[in-house]
Short mmCIF file of C-alpha atoms in Angstrom, two decimals:
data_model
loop_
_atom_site.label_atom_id
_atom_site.label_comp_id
_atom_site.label_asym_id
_atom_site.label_seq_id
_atom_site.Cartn_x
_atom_site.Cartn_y
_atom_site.Cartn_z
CA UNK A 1 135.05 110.39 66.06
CA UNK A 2 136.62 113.47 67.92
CA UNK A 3 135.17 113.24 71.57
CA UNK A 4 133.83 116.64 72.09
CA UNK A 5 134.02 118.35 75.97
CA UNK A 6 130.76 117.79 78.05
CA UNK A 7 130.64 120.55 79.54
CA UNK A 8 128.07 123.61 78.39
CA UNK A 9 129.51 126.68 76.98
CA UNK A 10 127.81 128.85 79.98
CA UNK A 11 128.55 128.56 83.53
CA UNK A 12 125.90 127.19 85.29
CA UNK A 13 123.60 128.67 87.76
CA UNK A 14 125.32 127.66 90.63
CA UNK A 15 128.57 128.79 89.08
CA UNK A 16 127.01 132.67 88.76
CA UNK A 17 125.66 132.43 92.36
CA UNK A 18 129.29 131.79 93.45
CA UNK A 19 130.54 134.90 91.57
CA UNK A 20 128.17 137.02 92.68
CA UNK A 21 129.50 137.30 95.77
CA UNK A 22 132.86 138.18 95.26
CA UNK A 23 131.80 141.08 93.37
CA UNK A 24 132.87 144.81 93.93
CA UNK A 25 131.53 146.29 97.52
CA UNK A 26 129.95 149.50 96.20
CA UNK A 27 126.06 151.12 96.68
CA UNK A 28 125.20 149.87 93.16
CA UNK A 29 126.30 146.34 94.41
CA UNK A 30 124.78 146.91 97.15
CA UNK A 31 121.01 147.44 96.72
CA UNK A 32 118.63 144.73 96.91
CA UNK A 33 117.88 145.67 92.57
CA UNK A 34 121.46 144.34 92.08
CA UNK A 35 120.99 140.64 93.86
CA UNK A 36 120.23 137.59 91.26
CA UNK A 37 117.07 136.96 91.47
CA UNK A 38 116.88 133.81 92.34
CA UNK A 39 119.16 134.14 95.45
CA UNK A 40 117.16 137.43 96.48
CA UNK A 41 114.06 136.05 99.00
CA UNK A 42 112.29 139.51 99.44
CA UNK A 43 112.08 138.94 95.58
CA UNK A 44 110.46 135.45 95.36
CA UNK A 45 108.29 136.19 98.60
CA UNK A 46 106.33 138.92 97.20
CA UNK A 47 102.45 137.52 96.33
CA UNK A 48 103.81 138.16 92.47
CA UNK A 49 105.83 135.14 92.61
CA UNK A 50 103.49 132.98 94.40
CA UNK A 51 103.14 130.73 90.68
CA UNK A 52 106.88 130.44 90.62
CA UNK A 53 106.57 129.44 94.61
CA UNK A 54 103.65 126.93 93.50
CA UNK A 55 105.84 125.44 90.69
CA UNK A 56 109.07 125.06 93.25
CA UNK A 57 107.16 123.18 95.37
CA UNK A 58 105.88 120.93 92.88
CA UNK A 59 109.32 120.37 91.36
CA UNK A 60 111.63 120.13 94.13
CA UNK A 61 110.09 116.84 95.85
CA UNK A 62 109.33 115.64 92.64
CA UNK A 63 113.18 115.30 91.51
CA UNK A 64 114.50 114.42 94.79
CA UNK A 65 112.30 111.46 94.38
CA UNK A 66 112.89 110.65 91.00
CA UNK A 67 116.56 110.47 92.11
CA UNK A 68 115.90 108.27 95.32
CA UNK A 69 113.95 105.89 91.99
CA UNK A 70 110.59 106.20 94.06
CA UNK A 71 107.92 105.14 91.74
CA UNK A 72 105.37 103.73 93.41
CA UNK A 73 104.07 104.74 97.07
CA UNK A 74 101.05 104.13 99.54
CA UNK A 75 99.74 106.50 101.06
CA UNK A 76 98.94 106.76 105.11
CA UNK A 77 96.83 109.02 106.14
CA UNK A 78 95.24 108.97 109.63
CA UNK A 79 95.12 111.57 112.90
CA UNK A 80 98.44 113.09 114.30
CA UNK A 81 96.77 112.58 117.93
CA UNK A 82 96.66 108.95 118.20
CA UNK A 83 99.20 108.17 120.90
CA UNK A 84 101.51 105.08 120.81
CA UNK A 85 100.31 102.58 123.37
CA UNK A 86 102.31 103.06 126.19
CA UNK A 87 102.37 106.47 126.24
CA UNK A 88 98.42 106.46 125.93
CA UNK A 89 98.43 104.25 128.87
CA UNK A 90 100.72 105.92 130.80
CA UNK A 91 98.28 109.40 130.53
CA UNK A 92 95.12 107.14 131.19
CA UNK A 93 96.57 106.16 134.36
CA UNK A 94 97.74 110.12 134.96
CA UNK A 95 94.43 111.26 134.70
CA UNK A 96 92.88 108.43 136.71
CA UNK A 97 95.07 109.44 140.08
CA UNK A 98 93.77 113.12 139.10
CA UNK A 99 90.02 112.36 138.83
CA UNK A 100 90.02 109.75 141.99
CA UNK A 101 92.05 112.93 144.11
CA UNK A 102 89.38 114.89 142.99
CA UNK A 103 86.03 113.50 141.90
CA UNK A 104 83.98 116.17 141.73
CA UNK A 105 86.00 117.62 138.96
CA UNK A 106 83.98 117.60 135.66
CA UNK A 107 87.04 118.67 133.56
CA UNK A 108 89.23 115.74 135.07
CA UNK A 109 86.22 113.21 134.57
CA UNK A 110 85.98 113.98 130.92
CA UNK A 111 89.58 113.87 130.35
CA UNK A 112 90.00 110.97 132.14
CA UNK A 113 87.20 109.50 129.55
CA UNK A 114 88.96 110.63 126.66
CA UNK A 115 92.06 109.17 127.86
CA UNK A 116 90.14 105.96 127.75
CA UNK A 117 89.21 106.65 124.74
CA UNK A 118 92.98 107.24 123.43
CA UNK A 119 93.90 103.73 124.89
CA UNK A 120 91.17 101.99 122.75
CA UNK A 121 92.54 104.08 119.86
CA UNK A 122 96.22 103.23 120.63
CA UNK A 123 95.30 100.33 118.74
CA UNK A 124 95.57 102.10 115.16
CA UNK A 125 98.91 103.21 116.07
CA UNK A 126 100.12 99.64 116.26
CA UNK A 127 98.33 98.57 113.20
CA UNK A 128 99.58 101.21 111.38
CA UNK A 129 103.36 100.29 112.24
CA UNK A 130 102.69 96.80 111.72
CA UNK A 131 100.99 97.45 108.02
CA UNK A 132 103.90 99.67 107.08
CA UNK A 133 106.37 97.28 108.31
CA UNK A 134 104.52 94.04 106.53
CA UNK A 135 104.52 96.38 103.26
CA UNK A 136 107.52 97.21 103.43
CA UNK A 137 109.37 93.96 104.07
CA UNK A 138 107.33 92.49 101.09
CA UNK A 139 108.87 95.21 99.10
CA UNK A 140 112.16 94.25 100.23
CA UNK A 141 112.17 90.63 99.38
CA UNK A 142 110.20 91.44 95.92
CA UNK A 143 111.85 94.55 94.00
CA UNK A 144 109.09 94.04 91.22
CA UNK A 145 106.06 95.42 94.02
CA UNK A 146 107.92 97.33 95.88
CA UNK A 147 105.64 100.18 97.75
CA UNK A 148 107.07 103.00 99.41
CA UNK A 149 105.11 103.96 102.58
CA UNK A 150 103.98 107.97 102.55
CA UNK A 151 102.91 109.92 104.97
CA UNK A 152 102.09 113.50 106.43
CA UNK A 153 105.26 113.05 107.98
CA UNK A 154 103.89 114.26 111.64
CA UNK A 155 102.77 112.38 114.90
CA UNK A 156 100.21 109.51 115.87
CA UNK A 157 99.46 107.31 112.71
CA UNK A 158 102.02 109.20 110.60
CA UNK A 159 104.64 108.12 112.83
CA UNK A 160 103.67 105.03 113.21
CA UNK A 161 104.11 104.21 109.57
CA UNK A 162 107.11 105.92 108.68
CA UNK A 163 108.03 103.87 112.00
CA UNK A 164 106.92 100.40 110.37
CA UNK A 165 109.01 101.18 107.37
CA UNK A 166 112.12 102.01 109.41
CA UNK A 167 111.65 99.11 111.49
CA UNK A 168 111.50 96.95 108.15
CA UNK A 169 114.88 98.52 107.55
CA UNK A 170 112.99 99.97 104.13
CA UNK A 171 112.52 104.02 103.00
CA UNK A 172 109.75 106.02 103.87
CA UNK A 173 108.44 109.89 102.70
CA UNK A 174 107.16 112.19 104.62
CA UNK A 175 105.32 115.62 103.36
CA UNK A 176 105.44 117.98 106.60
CA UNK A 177 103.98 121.19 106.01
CA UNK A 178 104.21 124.92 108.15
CA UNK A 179 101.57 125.35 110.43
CA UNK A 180 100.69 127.67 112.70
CA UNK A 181 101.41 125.38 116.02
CA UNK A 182 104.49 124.20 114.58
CA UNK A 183 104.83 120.26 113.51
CA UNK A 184 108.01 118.64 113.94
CA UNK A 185 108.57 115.87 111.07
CA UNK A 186 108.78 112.33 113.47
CA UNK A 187 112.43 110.62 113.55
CA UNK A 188 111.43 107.80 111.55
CA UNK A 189 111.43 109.45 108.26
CA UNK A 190 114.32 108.31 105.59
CA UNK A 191 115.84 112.25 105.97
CA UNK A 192 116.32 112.65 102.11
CA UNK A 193 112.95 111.81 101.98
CA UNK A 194 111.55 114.54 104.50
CA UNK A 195 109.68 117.70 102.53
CA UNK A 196 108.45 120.54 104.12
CA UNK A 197 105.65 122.20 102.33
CA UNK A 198 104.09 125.73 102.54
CA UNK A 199 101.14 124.66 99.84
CA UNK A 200 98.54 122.28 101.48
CA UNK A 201 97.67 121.95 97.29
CA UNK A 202 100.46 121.02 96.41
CA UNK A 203 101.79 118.82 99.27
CA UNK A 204 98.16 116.68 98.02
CA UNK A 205 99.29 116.61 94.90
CA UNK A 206 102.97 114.77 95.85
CA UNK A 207 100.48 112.48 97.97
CA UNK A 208 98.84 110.92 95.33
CA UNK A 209 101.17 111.31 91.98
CA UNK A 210 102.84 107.62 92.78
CA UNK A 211 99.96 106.39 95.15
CA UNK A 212 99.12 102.26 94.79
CA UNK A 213 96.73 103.00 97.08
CA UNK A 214 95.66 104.27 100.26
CA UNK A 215 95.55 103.50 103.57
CA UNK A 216 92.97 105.73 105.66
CA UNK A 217 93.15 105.22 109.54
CA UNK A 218 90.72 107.09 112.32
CA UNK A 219 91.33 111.07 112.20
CA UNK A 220 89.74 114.47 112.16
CA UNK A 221 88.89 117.32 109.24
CA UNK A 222 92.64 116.48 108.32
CA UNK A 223 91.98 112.89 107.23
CA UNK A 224 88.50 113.52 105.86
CA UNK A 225 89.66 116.49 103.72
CA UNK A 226 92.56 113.56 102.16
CA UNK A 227 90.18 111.16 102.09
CA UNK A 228 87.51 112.46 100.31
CA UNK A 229 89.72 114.82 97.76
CA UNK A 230 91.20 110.92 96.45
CA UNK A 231 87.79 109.39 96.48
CA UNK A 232 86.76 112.87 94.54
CA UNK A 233 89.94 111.93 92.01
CA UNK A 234 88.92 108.42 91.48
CA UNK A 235 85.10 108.95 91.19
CA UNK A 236 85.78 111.33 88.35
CA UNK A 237 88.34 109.58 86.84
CA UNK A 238 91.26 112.23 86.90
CA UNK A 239 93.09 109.27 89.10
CA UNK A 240 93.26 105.88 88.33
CA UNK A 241 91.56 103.39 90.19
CA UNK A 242 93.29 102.12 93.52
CA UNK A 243 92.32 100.21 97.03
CA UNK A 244 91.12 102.66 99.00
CA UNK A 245 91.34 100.88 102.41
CA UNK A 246 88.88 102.11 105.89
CA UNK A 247 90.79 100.79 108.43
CA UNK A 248 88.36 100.29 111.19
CA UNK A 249 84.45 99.64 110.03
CA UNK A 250 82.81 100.42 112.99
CA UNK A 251 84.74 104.17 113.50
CA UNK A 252 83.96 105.24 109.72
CA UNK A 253 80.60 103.89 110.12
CA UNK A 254 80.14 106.22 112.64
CA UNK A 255 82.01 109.11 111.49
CA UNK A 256 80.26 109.05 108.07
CA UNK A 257 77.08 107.74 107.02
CA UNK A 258 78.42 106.62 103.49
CA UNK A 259 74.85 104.33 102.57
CA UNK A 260 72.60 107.40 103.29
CA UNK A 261 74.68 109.59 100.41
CA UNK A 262 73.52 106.59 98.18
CA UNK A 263 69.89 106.56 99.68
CA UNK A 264 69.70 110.50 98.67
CA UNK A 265 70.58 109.43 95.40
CA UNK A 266 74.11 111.88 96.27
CA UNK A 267 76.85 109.17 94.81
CA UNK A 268 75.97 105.46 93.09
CA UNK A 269 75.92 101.98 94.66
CA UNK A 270 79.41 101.65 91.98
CA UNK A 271 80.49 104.59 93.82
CA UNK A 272 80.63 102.94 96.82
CA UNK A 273 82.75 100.03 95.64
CA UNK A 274 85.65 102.56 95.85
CA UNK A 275 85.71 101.82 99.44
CA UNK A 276 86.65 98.87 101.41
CA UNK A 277 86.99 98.45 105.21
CA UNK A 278 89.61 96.52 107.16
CA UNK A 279 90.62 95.83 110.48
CA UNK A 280 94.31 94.31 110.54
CA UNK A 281 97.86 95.10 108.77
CA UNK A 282 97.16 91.66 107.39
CA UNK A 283 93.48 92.56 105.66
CA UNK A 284 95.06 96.18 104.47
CA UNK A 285 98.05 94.07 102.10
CA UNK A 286 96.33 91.55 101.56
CA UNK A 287 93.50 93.88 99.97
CA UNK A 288 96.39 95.61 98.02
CA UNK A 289 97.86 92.60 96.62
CA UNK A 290 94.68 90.77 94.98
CA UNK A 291 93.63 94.47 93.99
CA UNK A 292 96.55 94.61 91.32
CA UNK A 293 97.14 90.36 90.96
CA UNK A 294 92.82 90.74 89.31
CA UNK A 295 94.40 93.50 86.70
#
């Protein structure tokens, strides 16, 4: 049998984007009308275009990670102000010079309290490295569970798991987004791997689309707004069920008062099973792997 050409019979996209501009310098050429319109941004920024905008940024991170053969994830979600340990300590001791020079100094006693406060929490930050890094060495040695640690891609916990995952010598993703006080994605993200999104919709979407499960550490309207948009999923079915790890009883026990929803009659004692609390990067695998060896 004759072996026929591969190529198509049109020239590709690319192709036409090349030959457009080596075209004739005239007005006609000229005018913003005349530009392809997929290379013309005033054109795909107008609100009209926001659904093609939506659907790019579905579709872009979706085939970059379909050719890096990600297929499963876990998901990391925790506050971008949880400082690594020695930096915490090194501010705690900052603002303990300040309030001693000046003690009179409400501001620089409350600071000085929450910089406590951040050394207690530095805590998370080193849990969350060493669950990414436990996770992802697992994955290493076993191709058959590999997970691929994801993450907001920012500071504090986010760091510190794409940081575990590095350190494991193993991928990690991280979904950035634009903000208003811009956020840098942290160093430790595979770069290939490293989306920036303008959609907070859609950026939740790529979160959970491979998610084993997920990994919630301490954090603010941020985490909560992740956290409870999966449980949300899960509770009404339109995700499949997955650990949904705590980590750190007695701060989500404070934060959220999950038996009084149950009390009001607001979820169902099975609704609370989606839930489980854990205090180590030990507990959080371990959770994960007799989750999916009972199925």
């Amino acid at each position: 049998m004759t072996d026929f050409p591969k190529h198509r019979p049109f020239p590709s996209a690319e192709e036409d984007a090349r030959a457009a501009k080596i075209c004739v310098k005239n007005p006609q050429t000229e005018s913003p009308a005349y530009r392809l319109a997929y290379l013309d941004a005033e054109f795909m920024l107008q609100d009209a275009l926001r659904p093609v905008r939506l659907q790019l940024e579905l579709l872009k991170p979706e085939l970059e990670q379909q050719a890096a053969g990600i297929e499963s994830t876990v998901v990391v979600f925790g506050s971008a102000r949880i400082l690594e340990p020695t930096i915490a300590r090194e501010r705690c001791d900052a603002a303990r010079n300040a309030t001693e020079q000046s003690p009179a100094d409400e501001d620089l006693a409350r600071q000085y309290k929450q910089a406590r406060r951040a050394v207690e929490n530095a805590n998370y930050y080193e849990e969350a490295r060493r669950f990414a890094e436990l996770l992802s060495r697992q994955g290493e040695k076993n191709a058959a569970c590999k997970l691929v640690v994801i993450t907001g891609g920012g500071p504090g916990i986010m760091e510190a798991a794409n940081r575990g995952a590095y350190d494991a010598g193993a991928k990690s993703i991280g979904l950035n987004i634009v903000l208003p006080a811009e956020q840098a994605p942290n160093p430790y993200i595979t770069p290939e791997l490293c989306f920036q999104f303008h959609y907070f919709a859609i950026r939740k979407m790529h979160f959970l689309l491979r998610a084993k499960a997920l990994v919630v550490f301490p954090g603010g309207f941020g985490t909560l707004d992740e956290l409870f948009d999966a449980l949300t999923l899960v509770q009404t079915q339109k995700a499949k069920r997955m650990p949904i790890l705590l980590f750190g009883k007695d701060y989500w026990q404070k934060i959220i008062n999950f038996e009084a929803l149950l009390e009001e009659g607001m979820i169902s004692a099975q609704d609370l099973g989606l839930l489980r609390y854990v205090e180590t990067a030990e507990d959080a695998c371990q959770e994960i792997i007799d989750f999916y060896r009972q199925r």
